[in-house]
mmCIF file of C-alpha atoms in Angstrom:
data_model
loop_
_atom_site.group_PDB
_atom_site.id
_atom_site.type_symbol
_atom_site.label_atom_id
_atom_site.label_comp_id
_atom_site.label_asym_id
_atom_site.label_seq_id
_atom_site.Cartn_x
_atom_site.Cartn_y
_atom_site.Cartn_z
ATOM 1 C CA MET A 1 -19.831 -40.392 7.836
ATOM 2 C CA THR A 2 -20.544 -41.123 4.051
ATOM 3 C CA THR A 3 -18.809 -39.345 1.483
ATOM 4 C CA ASP A 4 -20.767 -37.492 -1.513
ATOM 5 C CA LEU A 5 -17.724 -37.144 -3.683
ATOM 6 C CA LEU A 6 -14.212 -38.030 -3.250
ATOM 7 C CA ILE A 7 -11.608 -36.375 -5.362
ATOM 8 C CA GLN A 8 -8.532 -38.472 -6.203
ATOM 9 C CA GLY A 9 -5.066 -37.887 -7.967
ATOM 10 C CA GLY A 10 -5.084 -34.086 -8.531
ATOM 11 C CA TRP A 11 -2.609 -31.778 -7.616
ATOM 12 C CA VAL A 12 -3.957 -29.659 -4.969
ATOM 13 C CA ILE A 13 -3.034 -25.764 -4.524
ATOM 14 C CA ASP A 14 -4.572 -24.096 -1.711
ATOM 15 C CA PRO A 15 -2.599 -21.117 -0.793
ATOM 16 C CA SER A 16 -4.919 -20.474 2.293
ATOM 17 C CA GLN A 17 -3.499 -23.470 3.872
ATOM 18 C CA SER A 18 0.125 -23.285 2.249
ATOM 19 C CA ILE A 19 -0.941 -26.428 0.614
ATOM 20 C CA ASN A 20 0.886 -27.527 -2.700
ATOM 21 C CA GLY A 21 0.874 -31.393 -3.500
ATOM 22 C CA ARG A 22 -0.880 -34.263 -4.173
ATOM 23 C CA TYR A 23 -4.109 -34.583 -1.824
ATOM 24 C CA ASP A 24 -7.488 -36.270 -1.682
ATOM 25 C CA ILE A 25 -10.401 -34.317 -1.093
ATOM 26 C CA ALA A 26 -13.650 -35.695 0.695
ATOM 27 C CA ILE A 27 -16.757 -33.752 0.318
ATOM 28 C CA SER A 28 -20.085 -34.558 2.194
ATOM 29 C CA GLY A 29 -23.231 -32.246 2.222
ATOM 30 C CA GLY A 30 -22.080 -29.470 0.007
ATOM 31 C CA ARG A 31 -18.973 -28.950 2.231
ATOM 32 C CA ILE A 32 -15.318 -30.046 2.532
ATOM 33 C CA ALA A 33 -15.194 -32.994 5.091
ATOM 34 C CA ALA A 34 -11.447 -33.615 4.750
ATOM 35 C CA LEU A 35 -8.298 -33.195 3.067
ATOM 36 C CA ALA A 36 -5.436 -35.698 3.057
ATOM 37 C CA GLU A 37 -2.363 -37.076 1.779
ATOM 38 C CA PRO A 38 -3.287 -40.092 -0.665
ATOM 39 C CA GLY A 39 -4.453 -42.756 1.424
ATOM 40 C CA ARG A 40 -4.507 -40.888 4.716
ATOM 41 C CA LEU A 41 -8.211 -39.806 4.937
ATOM 42 C CA PRO A 42 -9.467 -40.152 8.530
ATOM 43 C CA ALA A 43 -11.046 -43.637 9.397
ATOM 44 C CA GLU A 44 -14.686 -41.942 9.506
ATOM 45 C CA ILE A 45 -14.698 -40.986 6.026
ATOM 46 C CA GLY A 46 -16.795 -43.685 4.877
ATOM 47 C CA GLY A 47 -17.156 -45.106 1.102
ATOM 48 C CA ALA A 48 -17.929 -42.417 -1.413
ATOM 49 C CA ARG A 49 -20.858 -42.344 -3.543
ATOM 50 C CA GLN A 50 -18.701 -40.798 -6.387
ATOM 51 C CA THR A 51 -15.489 -40.639 -6.888
ATOM 52 C CA LEU A 52 -13.513 -38.330 -9.377
ATOM 53 C CA ASP A 53 -10.095 -39.030 -10.795
ATOM 54 C CA ALA A 54 -8.514 -35.657 -11.106
ATOM 55 C CA SER A 55 -5.144 -36.795 -12.299
ATOM 56 C CA GLY A 56 -3.517 -34.347 -14.752
ATOM 57 C CA THR A 57 -5.402 -31.502 -13.174
ATOM 58 C CA ILE A 58 -4.464 -28.502 -10.685
ATOM 59 C CA VAL A 59 -7.348 -28.700 -7.853
ATOM 60 C CA THR A 60 -7.789 -25.215 -6.239
ATOM 61 C CA PRO A 61 -10.385 -23.730 -4.105
ATOM 62 C CA GLY A 62 -13.085 -22.377 -6.347
ATOM 63 C CA LEU A 63 -11.897 -19.089 -8.201
ATOM 64 C CA ILE A 64 -13.251 -15.806 -7.163
ATOM 65 C CA ASP A 65 -13.429 -12.735 -9.626
ATOM 66 C CA LEU A 66 -13.933 -9.812 -7.783
ATOM 67 C CA HIS A 67 -14.934 -7.565 -10.412
ATOM 68 C CA ALA A 68 -17.595 -8.538 -13.024
ATOM 69 C CA HIS A 69 -20.685 -7.127 -14.589
ATOM 70 C CA VAL A 70 -23.518 -9.831 -14.568
ATOM 71 C CA PHE A 71 -26.781 -8.005 -14.770
ATOM 72 C CA PRO A 72 -27.972 -8.536 -18.366
ATOM 73 C CA GLY A 73 -30.858 -6.778 -20.195
ATOM 74 C CA ARG A 74 -31.013 -4.097 -17.660
ATOM 75 C CA THR A 75 -27.386 -2.628 -17.853
ATOM 76 C CA PRO A 76 -25.216 -1.975 -21.212
ATOM 77 C CA LEU A 77 -22.470 -4.433 -19.877
ATOM 78 C CA GLY A 78 -24.387 -7.040 -18.211
ATOM 79 C CA ILE A 79 -23.281 -10.751 -19.212
ATOM 80 C CA GLU A 80 -25.006 -14.188 -17.682
ATOM 81 C CA ALA A 81 -23.303 -15.094 -14.945
ATOM 82 C CA ASP A 82 -22.921 -18.468 -15.515
ATOM 83 C CA ARG A 83 -21.082 -17.980 -18.845
ATOM 84 C CA VAL A 84 -18.396 -16.372 -17.189
ATOM 85 C CA GLY A 85 -18.845 -18.287 -13.955
ATOM 86 C CA VAL A 86 -19.289 -21.973 -13.594
ATOM 87 C CA GLU A 87 -18.885 -22.845 -17.202
ATOM 88 C CA GLN A 88 -15.307 -21.184 -16.944
ATOM 89 C CA GLY A 89 -14.234 -22.650 -13.894
ATOM 90 C CA VAL A 90 -15.401 -19.379 -11.825
ATOM 91 C CA THR A 91 -17.364 -20.397 -8.470
ATOM 92 C CA THR A 92 -17.840 -17.003 -7.052
ATOM 93 C CA LEU A 93 -18.469 -13.753 -9.183
ATOM 94 C CA VAL A 94 -18.771 -10.315 -7.449
ATOM 95 C CA ASP A 95 -21.051 -7.825 -9.466
ATOM 96 C CA ALA A 96 -19.118 -4.356 -9.019
ATOM 97 C CA GLY A 97 -21.675 -1.755 -9.292
ATOM 98 C CA SER A 98 -24.067 -2.947 -11.751
ATOM 99 C CA ALA A 99 -26.830 -2.557 -8.939
ATOM 100 C CA GLY A 100 -27.847 0.086 -6.635
ATOM 101 C CA ALA A 101 -30.258 0.111 -3.810
ATOM 102 C CA ARG A 102 -33.108 0.843 -6.091
ATOM 103 C CA THR A 103 -32.304 -2.021 -8.627
ATOM 104 C CA PHE A 104 -30.961 -4.096 -6.217
ATOM 105 C CA ALA A 105 -34.156 -6.459 -5.913
ATOM 106 C CA THR A 106 -34.593 -6.995 -9.711
ATOM 107 C CA PHE A 107 -30.731 -7.711 -9.809
ATOM 108 C CA LEU A 108 -31.452 -10.375 -7.270
ATOM 109 C CA ASP A 109 -34.603 -11.744 -8.908
ATOM 110 C CA GLU A 110 -32.894 -11.754 -12.739
ATOM 111 C CA ALA A 111 -29.122 -12.131 -11.992
ATOM 112 C CA VAL A 112 -28.543 -13.958 -8.833
ATOM 113 C CA LYS A 113 -31.430 -16.403 -8.045
ATOM 114 C CA PRO A 114 -31.111 -18.238 -11.506
ATOM 115 C CA ALA A 115 -27.359 -18.603 -11.472
ATOM 116 C CA GLU A 116 -25.643 -21.785 -10.756
ATOM 117 C CA THR A 117 -22.523 -19.373 -9.870
ATOM 118 C CA ARG A 118 -22.686 -17.909 -6.717
ATOM 119 C CA VAL A 119 -23.089 -14.012 -7.294
ATOM 120 C CA LEU A 120 -22.047 -11.474 -4.648
ATOM 121 C CA ALA A 121 -22.132 -7.749 -5.282
ATOM 122 C CA PHE A 122 -20.489 -4.192 -4.329
ATOM 123 C CA LEU A 123 -23.375 -1.851 -4.463
ATOM 124 C CA ASN A 124 -23.262 1.209 -6.499
ATOM 125 C CA ILE A 125 -23.641 4.088 -4.574
ATOM 126 C CA ALA A 126 -25.984 5.505 -7.344
ATOM 127 C CA GLY A 127 -29.455 4.252 -6.797
ATOM 128 C CA GLU A 128 -30.001 2.669 -10.286
ATOM 129 C CA GLY A 129 -26.391 1.450 -10.601
ATOM 130 C CA LEU A 130 -25.696 1.310 -14.335
ATOM 131 C CA CYS A 131 -29.316 0.598 -15.122
ATOM 132 C CA GLY A 132 -29.748 4.400 -16.113
ATOM 133 C CA GLY A 133 -26.419 4.591 -18.106
ATOM 134 C CA LEU A 134 -22.573 4.866 -17.535
ATOM 135 C CA SER A 135 -22.542 8.404 -16.156
ATOM 136 C CA GLU A 136 -24.239 7.527 -13.042
ATOM 137 C CA LEU A 137 -22.160 10.013 -10.979
ATOM 138 C CA ALA A 138 -22.688 12.943 -12.699
ATOM 139 C CA ASP A 139 -25.896 14.059 -10.876
ATOM 140 C CA MET A 140 -25.760 14.142 -7.231
ATOM 141 C CA ASP A 141 -29.377 13.577 -6.598
ATOM 142 C CA ARG A 142 -28.902 10.118 -7.877
ATOM 143 C CA LEU A 143 -26.539 9.002 -5.231
ATOM 144 C CA THR A 144 -28.596 7.222 -2.204
ATOM 145 C CA PRO A 145 -26.229 6.533 0.519
ATOM 146 C CA GLY A 146 -28.853 6.033 3.136
ATOM 147 C CA GLY A 147 -30.807 3.284 1.095
ATOM 148 C CA ALA A 148 -27.237 1.721 0.386
ATOM 149 C CA VAL A 149 -26.557 1.315 4.093
ATOM 150 C CA ALA A 150 -29.892 -0.091 4.879
ATOM 151 C CA LEU A 151 -29.980 -2.498 2.320
ATOM 152 C CA ILE A 152 -26.469 -3.585 3.234
ATOM 153 C CA ARG A 153 -27.645 -4.086 6.833
ATOM 154 C CA GLU A 154 -30.470 -6.640 5.538
ATOM 155 C CA GLN A 155 -28.616 -8.234 2.616
ATOM 156 C CA PRO A 156 -25.551 -10.425 3.212
ATOM 157 C CA LEU A 157 -24.802 -10.754 -0.841
ATOM 158 C CA ILE A 158 -23.781 -7.266 -0.590
ATOM 159 C CA ARG A 159 -20.257 -7.133 0.623
ATOM 160 C CA GLY A 160 -19.297 -3.569 -0.126
ATOM 161 C CA ILE A 161 -20.036 0.006 -1.693
ATOM 162 C CA LYS A 162 -18.855 0.597 -5.478
ATOM 163 C CA ALA A 163 -17.896 4.191 -6.689
ATOM 164 C CA ARG A 164 -16.566 4.736 -10.487
ATOM 165 C CA MET A 165 -14.294 7.781 -10.127
ATOM 166 C CA SER A 166 -13.318 8.557 -13.557
ATOM 167 C CA ALA A 167 -14.285 11.848 -15.690
ATOM 168 C CA SER A 168 -16.809 10.381 -17.874
ATOM 169 C CA VAL A 169 -18.881 8.813 -14.882
ATOM 170 C CA VAL A 170 -18.542 11.933 -12.176
ATOM 171 C CA ARG A 171 -18.774 14.707 -15.072
ATOM 172 C CA GLU A 172 -18.294 18.118 -13.038
ATOM 173 C CA ASN A 173 -18.945 16.535 -9.576
ATOM 174 C CA GLY A 174 -14.892 15.845 -9.071
ATOM 175 C CA ILE A 175 -14.234 13.935 -5.757
ATOM 176 C CA LYS A 176 -17.812 14.418 -4.207
ATOM 177 C CA PRO A 177 -19.299 11.144 -4.882
ATOM 178 C CA LEU A 178 -16.370 9.331 -3.463
ATOM 179 C CA LEU A 179 -16.812 11.395 -0.344
ATOM 180 C CA VAL A 180 -20.347 10.327 -0.149
ATOM 181 C CA ALA A 181 -19.493 6.697 -0.849
ATOM 182 C CA LYS A 182 -16.660 6.498 1.561
ATOM 183 C CA GLU A 183 -18.783 7.726 4.465
ATOM 184 C CA ALA A 184 -21.704 5.338 3.559
ATOM 185 C CA ALA A 185 -19.156 2.296 3.723
ATOM 186 C CA ARG A 186 -18.073 3.493 6.961
ATOM 187 C CA GLU A 187 -21.329 3.497 8.202
ATOM 188 C CA ALA A 188 -22.152 0.173 6.752
ATOM 189 C CA GLY A 189 -18.804 -1.203 8.101
ATOM 190 C CA CYS A 190 -17.759 -2.563 4.708
ATOM 191 C CA PRO A 191 -14.959 -2.186 1.968
ATOM 192 C CA LEU A 192 -14.980 0.505 -0.571
ATOM 193 C CA MET A 193 -14.227 -0.709 -4.112
ATOM 194 C CA VAL A 194 -12.951 2.756 -6.313
ATOM 195 C CA HIS A 195 -12.881 2.420 -10.150
ATOM 196 C CA ILE A 196 -10.161 4.623 -11.237
ATOM 197 C CA GLY A 197 -9.396 5.862 -14.807
ATOM 198 C CA ASN A 198 -8.889 9.136 -16.350
ATOM 199 C CA ALA A 199 -8.915 12.403 -14.523
ATOM 200 C CA PRO A 200 -10.501 14.153 -13.224
ATOM 201 C CA PRO A 201 -10.505 13.712 -10.259
ATOM 202 C CA ALA A 202 -7.040 12.909 -9.660
ATOM 203 C CA LEU A 203 -5.827 9.764 -8.247
ATOM 204 C CA PRO A 204 -3.768 11.284 -5.675
ATOM 205 C CA GLU A 205 -7.179 12.985 -4.372
ATOM 206 C CA ILE A 206 -8.939 9.555 -4.737
ATOM 207 C CA LEU A 207 -6.381 7.642 -2.771
ATOM 208 C CA ARG A 208 -5.842 10.099 0.249
ATOM 209 C CA GLU A 209 -9.593 9.220 1.128
ATOM 210 C CA LEU A 210 -9.130 5.280 1.242
ATOM 211 C CA ASP A 211 -8.634 3.097 4.241
ATOM 212 C CA ALA A 212 -7.340 -0.001 5.076
ATOM 213 C CA GLY A 213 -9.406 -2.743 3.251
ATOM 214 C CA ASP A 214 -10.815 -0.548 0.458
ATOM 215 C CA VAL A 215 -10.102 -1.482 -3.225
ATOM 216 C CA VAL A 216 -8.681 -0.012 -5.906
ATOM 217 C CA THR A 217 -9.759 -1.821 -9.287
ATOM 218 C CA HIS A 218 -8.108 -0.877 -12.407
ATOM 219 C CA ALA A 219 -4.817 -0.281 -10.589
ATOM 220 C CA PHE A 220 -2.626 -1.189 -13.372
ATOM 221 C CA HIS A 221 -4.135 0.375 -16.303
ATOM 222 C CA GLY A 222 -2.056 2.186 -19.037
ATOM 223 C CA LYS A 223 -3.569 5.614 -19.065
ATOM 224 C CA THR A 224 -2.058 8.869 -17.960
ATOM 225 C CA GLY A 225 -2.271 9.606 -14.148
ATOM 226 C CA GLY A 226 -1.987 6.173 -12.867
ATOM 227 C CA ILE A 227 -0.149 4.777 -9.906
ATOM 228 C CA LEU A 228 3.171 5.475 -11.680
ATOM 229 C CA ASP A 229 4.501 8.855 -12.192
ATOM 230 C CA ASP A 230 6.435 9.254 -15.956
ATOM 231 C CA ARG A 231 9.667 8.189 -14.607
ATOM 232 C CA GLY A 232 8.246 4.803 -13.711
ATOM 233 C CA ARG A 233 7.938 5.351 -10.013
ATOM 234 C CA LEU A 234 5.358 4.838 -7.624
ATOM 235 C CA ILE A 235 3.323 7.973 -6.810
ATOM 236 C CA THR A 236 3.737 9.129 -3.240
ATOM 237 C CA GLU A 237 -0.035 8.863 -2.349
ATOM 238 C CA ALA A 238 0.064 5.192 -3.743
ATOM 239 C CA GLU A 239 2.885 4.282 -1.433
ATOM 240 C CA LYS A 240 0.773 5.812 1.518
ATOM 241 C CA ALA A 241 -1.999 3.854 0.387
ATOM 242 C CA LEU A 242 -0.463 0.597 0.151
ATOM 243 C CA ALA A 243 1.230 1.100 3.420
ATOM 244 C CA ARG A 244 -2.143 1.555 5.338
ATOM 245 C CA GLY A 245 -3.526 -1.435 3.878
ATOM 246 C CA VAL A 246 -5.333 -0.223 0.546
ATOM 247 C CA LEU A 247 -5.729 -2.974 -1.782
ATOM 248 C CA PHE A 248 -4.571 -2.955 -5.314
ATOM 249 C CA ASP A 249 -6.926 -4.950 -7.646
ATOM 250 C CA VAL A 250 -6.351 -5.796 -11.402
ATOM 251 C CA GLY A 251 -9.950 -5.134 -12.787
ATOM 252 C CA HIS A 252 -8.399 -5.919 -16.469
ATOM 253 C CA GLY A 253 -11.345 -4.734 -18.972
ATOM 254 C CA THR A 254 -11.514 -3.331 -22.210
ATOM 255 C CA SER A 255 -9.072 -0.530 -21.410
ATOM 256 C CA SER A 256 -7.935 -1.107 -17.767
ATOM 257 C CA PHE A 257 -4.891 -3.299 -17.980
ATOM 258 C CA SER A 258 -1.410 -2.779 -19.258
ATOM 259 C CA PHE A 259 1.105 -5.309 -19.510
ATOM 260 C CA ARG A 260 3.611 -2.176 -19.231
ATOM 261 C CA THR A 261 2.359 -0.813 -16.300
ATOM 262 C CA MET A 262 2.297 -4.226 -14.633
ATOM 263 C CA ARG A 263 5.921 -5.036 -15.579
ATOM 264 C CA GLN A 264 7.264 -1.699 -13.939
ATOM 265 C CA ALA A 265 5.042 -2.267 -10.724
ATOM 266 C CA ARG A 266 6.477 -5.752 -10.471
ATOM 267 C CA ALA A 267 10.086 -4.535 -11.003
ATOM 268 C CA LEU A 268 9.166 -2.222 -7.980
ATOM 269 C CA GLY A 269 8.173 -5.201 -6.015
ATOM 270 C CA LEU A 270 4.531 -4.363 -6.235
ATOM 271 C CA ALA A 271 2.033 -7.174 -7.038
ATOM 272 C CA PRO A 272 -1.806 -7.045 -7.471
ATOM 273 C CA HIS A 273 -3.476 -8.130 -4.189
ATOM 274 C CA THR A 274 -6.435 -9.449 -6.120
ATOM 275 C CA ILE A 275 -6.649 -10.612 -10.039
ATOM 276 C CA SER A 276 -10.008 -9.827 -11.351
ATOM 277 C CA THR A 277 -11.502 -9.281 -14.787
ATOM 278 C CA ASP A 278 -13.977 -6.891 -15.153
ATOM 279 C CA ILE A 279 -15.751 -8.972 -17.522
ATOM 280 C CA TYR A 280 -18.588 -7.832 -19.250
ATOM 281 C CA ARG A 281 -20.640 -8.743 -22.216
ATOM 282 C CA GLN A 282 -18.290 -6.587 -24.856
ATOM 283 C CA ASN A 283 -15.020 -7.684 -23.498
ATOM 284 C CA ALA A 284 -15.765 -11.467 -23.148
ATOM 285 C CA ALA A 285 -14.632 -12.150 -26.723
ATOM 286 C CA GLY A 286 -11.362 -10.197 -25.755
ATOM 287 C CA PRO A 287 -9.024 -8.645 -24.477
ATOM 288 C CA VAL A 288 -10.306 -10.395 -21.453
ATOM 289 C CA HIS A 289 -12.247 -13.373 -22.487
ATOM 290 C CA SER A 290 -11.976 -15.276 -18.848
ATOM 291 C CA LEU A 291 -10.602 -15.149 -15.455
ATOM 292 C CA THR A 292 -8.318 -18.058 -16.411
ATOM 293 C CA THR A 293 -6.975 -16.056 -19.530
ATOM 294 C CA THR A 294 -6.238 -13.192 -17.004
ATOM 295 C CA MET A 295 -4.309 -15.451 -15.033
ATOM 296 C CA THR A 296 -2.602 -16.959 -17.654
ATOM 297 C CA LYS A 297 -1.288 -13.359 -18.582
ATOM 298 C CA PHE A 298 -0.029 -13.322 -14.958
ATOM 299 C CA LEU A 299 1.943 -16.360 -15.544
ATOM 300 C CA ALA A 300 3.413 -14.891 -18.914
ATOM 301 C CA LEU A 301 4.548 -11.669 -16.907
ATOM 302 C CA GLY A 302 6.461 -13.948 -14.506
ATOM 303 C CA PHE A 303 4.082 -14.369 -11.333
ATOM 304 C CA SER A 304 3.946 -18.131 -9.892
ATOM 305 C CA LEU A 305 1.310 -20.209 -10.350
ATOM 306 C CA GLU A 306 0.784 -20.105 -6.413
ATOM 307 C CA GLU A 307 0.782 -16.372 -6.423
ATOM 308 C CA VAL A 308 -1.510 -16.196 -9.312
ATOM 309 C CA ILE A 309 -4.081 -18.847 -7.504
ATOM 310 C CA ALA A 310 -3.811 -16.973 -4.359
ATOM 311 C CA ALA A 311 -4.960 -13.833 -5.960
ATOM 312 C CA CYS A 312 -8.141 -15.678 -7.280
ATOM 313 C CA THR A 313 -8.852 -17.321 -4.135
ATOM 314 C CA ALA A 314 -7.634 -16.488 -0.526
ATOM 315 C CA ALA A 315 -7.345 -12.853 -1.146
ATOM 316 C CA PRO A 316 -10.524 -11.953 -2.801
ATOM 317 C CA ALA A 317 -12.055 -14.261 0.170
ATOM 318 C CA ALA A 318 -10.390 -12.032 2.602
ATOM 319 C CA VAL A 319 -11.653 -8.829 0.626
ATOM 320 C CA LEU A 320 -15.149 -10.181 0.886
ATOM 321 C CA ARG A 321 -14.666 -11.180 4.546
ATOM 322 C CA MET A 322 -15.744 -14.771 4.006
ATOM 323 C CA THR A 323 -12.170 -16.631 4.526
ATOM 324 C CA ASP A 324 -14.266 -19.282 6.488
ATOM 325 C CA GLU A 325 -16.583 -20.285 3.779
ATOM 326 C CA ILE A 326 -14.927 -19.947 0.009
ATOM 327 C CA GLY A 327 -11.389 -19.359 -1.310
ATOM 328 C CA THR A 328 -10.292 -22.309 0.882
ATOM 329 C CA LEU A 329 -10.364 -26.201 1.343
ATOM 330 C CA ARG A 330 -10.553 -26.365 4.761
ATOM 331 C CA PRO A 331 -12.531 -28.788 6.353
ATOM 332 C CA GLY A 332 -16.168 -27.180 6.854
ATOM 333 C CA ALA A 333 -15.796 -24.626 3.973
ATOM 334 C CA VAL A 334 -18.060 -24.871 1.131
ATOM 335 C CA ALA A 335 -17.245 -27.256 -1.336
ATOM 336 C CA ASP A 336 -16.197 -24.855 -3.879
ATOM 337 C CA LEU A 337 -13.438 -26.017 -6.281
ATOM 338 C CA SER A 338 -11.812 -25.398 -9.483
ATOM 339 C CA LEU A 339 -10.003 -28.116 -11.564
ATOM 340 C CA LEU A 340 -7.448 -26.570 -13.840
ATOM 341 C CA GLU A 341 -5.056 -27.840 -16.569
ATOM 342 C CA LEU A 342 -1.919 -26.288 -17.351
ATOM 343 C CA THR A 343 -1.032 -26.584 -20.886
ATOM 344 C CA ASN A 344 2.276 -26.072 -22.738
ATOM 345 C CA VAL A 345 0.527 -24.707 -26.006
ATOM 346 C CA PRO A 346 1.725 -21.406 -26.975
ATOM 347 C CA VAL A 347 -0.861 -18.756 -26.915
ATOM 348 C CA VAL A 348 -0.982 -14.884 -27.923
ATOM 349 C CA LEU A 349 -2.455 -12.720 -25.096
ATOM 350 C CA THR A 350 -3.405 -9.307 -25.713
ATOM 351 C CA ASP A 351 -3.870 -6.563 -22.984
ATOM 352 C CA SER A 352 -6.073 -3.239 -22.799
ATOM 353 C CA GLU A 353 -3.310 -1.318 -24.893
ATOM 354 C CA ARG A 354 -3.437 -3.904 -27.642
ATOM 355 C CA GLU A 355 0.260 -4.842 -26.782
ATOM 356 C CA GLN A 356 0.611 -8.699 -27.429
ATOM 357 C CA LEU A 357 2.554 -11.197 -25.417
ATOM 358 C CA THR A 358 2.977 -14.781 -26.084
ATOM 359 C CA ALA A 359 2.455 -17.405 -23.109
ATOM 360 C CA GLU A 360 4.300 -20.533 -23.081
ATOM 361 C CA GLU A 361 1.764 -22.363 -20.962
ATOM 362 C CA SER A 362 -1.875 -21.211 -20.369
ATOM 363 C CA VAL A 363 -4.290 -22.201 -17.671
ATOM 364 C CA THR A 364 -7.749 -23.489 -18.650
ATOM 365 C CA ALA A 365 -10.669 -24.627 -16.556
ATOM 366 C CA LYS A 366 -11.777 -28.307 -16.845
ATOM 367 C CA LEU A 367 -14.328 -28.892 -14.223
ATOM 368 C CA THR A 368 -16.097 -26.887 -11.600
ATOM 369 C CA ILE A 369 -17.174 -28.128 -8.474
ATOM 370 C CA LYS A 370 -20.038 -26.015 -6.968
ATOM 371 C CA ALA A 371 -21.349 -26.880 -3.256
ATOM 372 C CA GLY A 372 -19.965 -30.504 -3.979
ATOM 373 C CA LYS A 373 -21.909 -30.648 -7.702
ATOM 374 C CA VAL A 374 -19.691 -31.526 -10.638
ATOM 375 C CA LEU A 375 -20.010 -29.166 -13.526
ATOM 376 C CA THR A 376 -18.517 -29.524 -17.081
ATOM 377 C CA CYS A 377 -16.667 -26.363 -18.373
ATOM 378 C CA ARG A 378 -17.266 -24.954 -22.060
#
């Protein structure tokens, strides 16, 4: 077998295989051919057409951002996928509800196909998605559950359904859009991602409707009525939701991540299942910036590098039901990799509540490898 690309000298962290050490990685035909300790690649791995010296970098499965908005020109939030994808070390972006059943074809043509970055989607239960504004669930007639289910069955890029359940989105409809979205997700056999924010509807009411594998994004916001009560304890409905397998995602965004809430949750033994950005045009300049900046915030909060990488690789791959394809460096998986640097230059970080935190070390992206193709990060 001729190897297209041989990566040598890097420190490999792949939580999907409990790997944390120096390894060589052989890539052939856009997939991982082999991974072994230096000098121990199988004999059948032939000479490499290209060799990459990864010394000084941390090599991980390609980073996955489970919550982004990459439908520019059609929605108020959209940003170009590659700008926050491969150019920032992220090989897979999941657009969280920018498009609905009526706008997905345009999303496919304008956002997915032109991108080097893999773009997947949680389909908005509202037919227009965010193309008609940011109160898409205020009119129940705009919901298209039947169209969503039919499209999910024919379009593998759609990995679930999205419902934004905060007061400004649902207006007078309360919990009703969520009930429609949940029924559609059950019928389609896919997870539901739920945006939480300001009530109504109240968070306990939302959490009671969710099943194992469903995702609560913005779970660690600093607003009133979140997962913690006024004494810093986890609310009963959150405890019950976690116990039955509901997953808590970061979804940083402009106004949806609080250092204080995260510290309190961590003190209770609660970590996010997935770390995502909710990155879009307005917050790419701050406070979000990038997935690697968000990862840096979690290092500064005391999470280990392996925990942070797992929450951006193996964990989101499992949510997407794609563990054999992405989020791993197992032989046969797509050769998506992120080459990261961990620098010891202090950096000041800001959350959505404008609280600042100084990180003593930071994660930056050096190179992205997408299906075996080496790309330079900006």
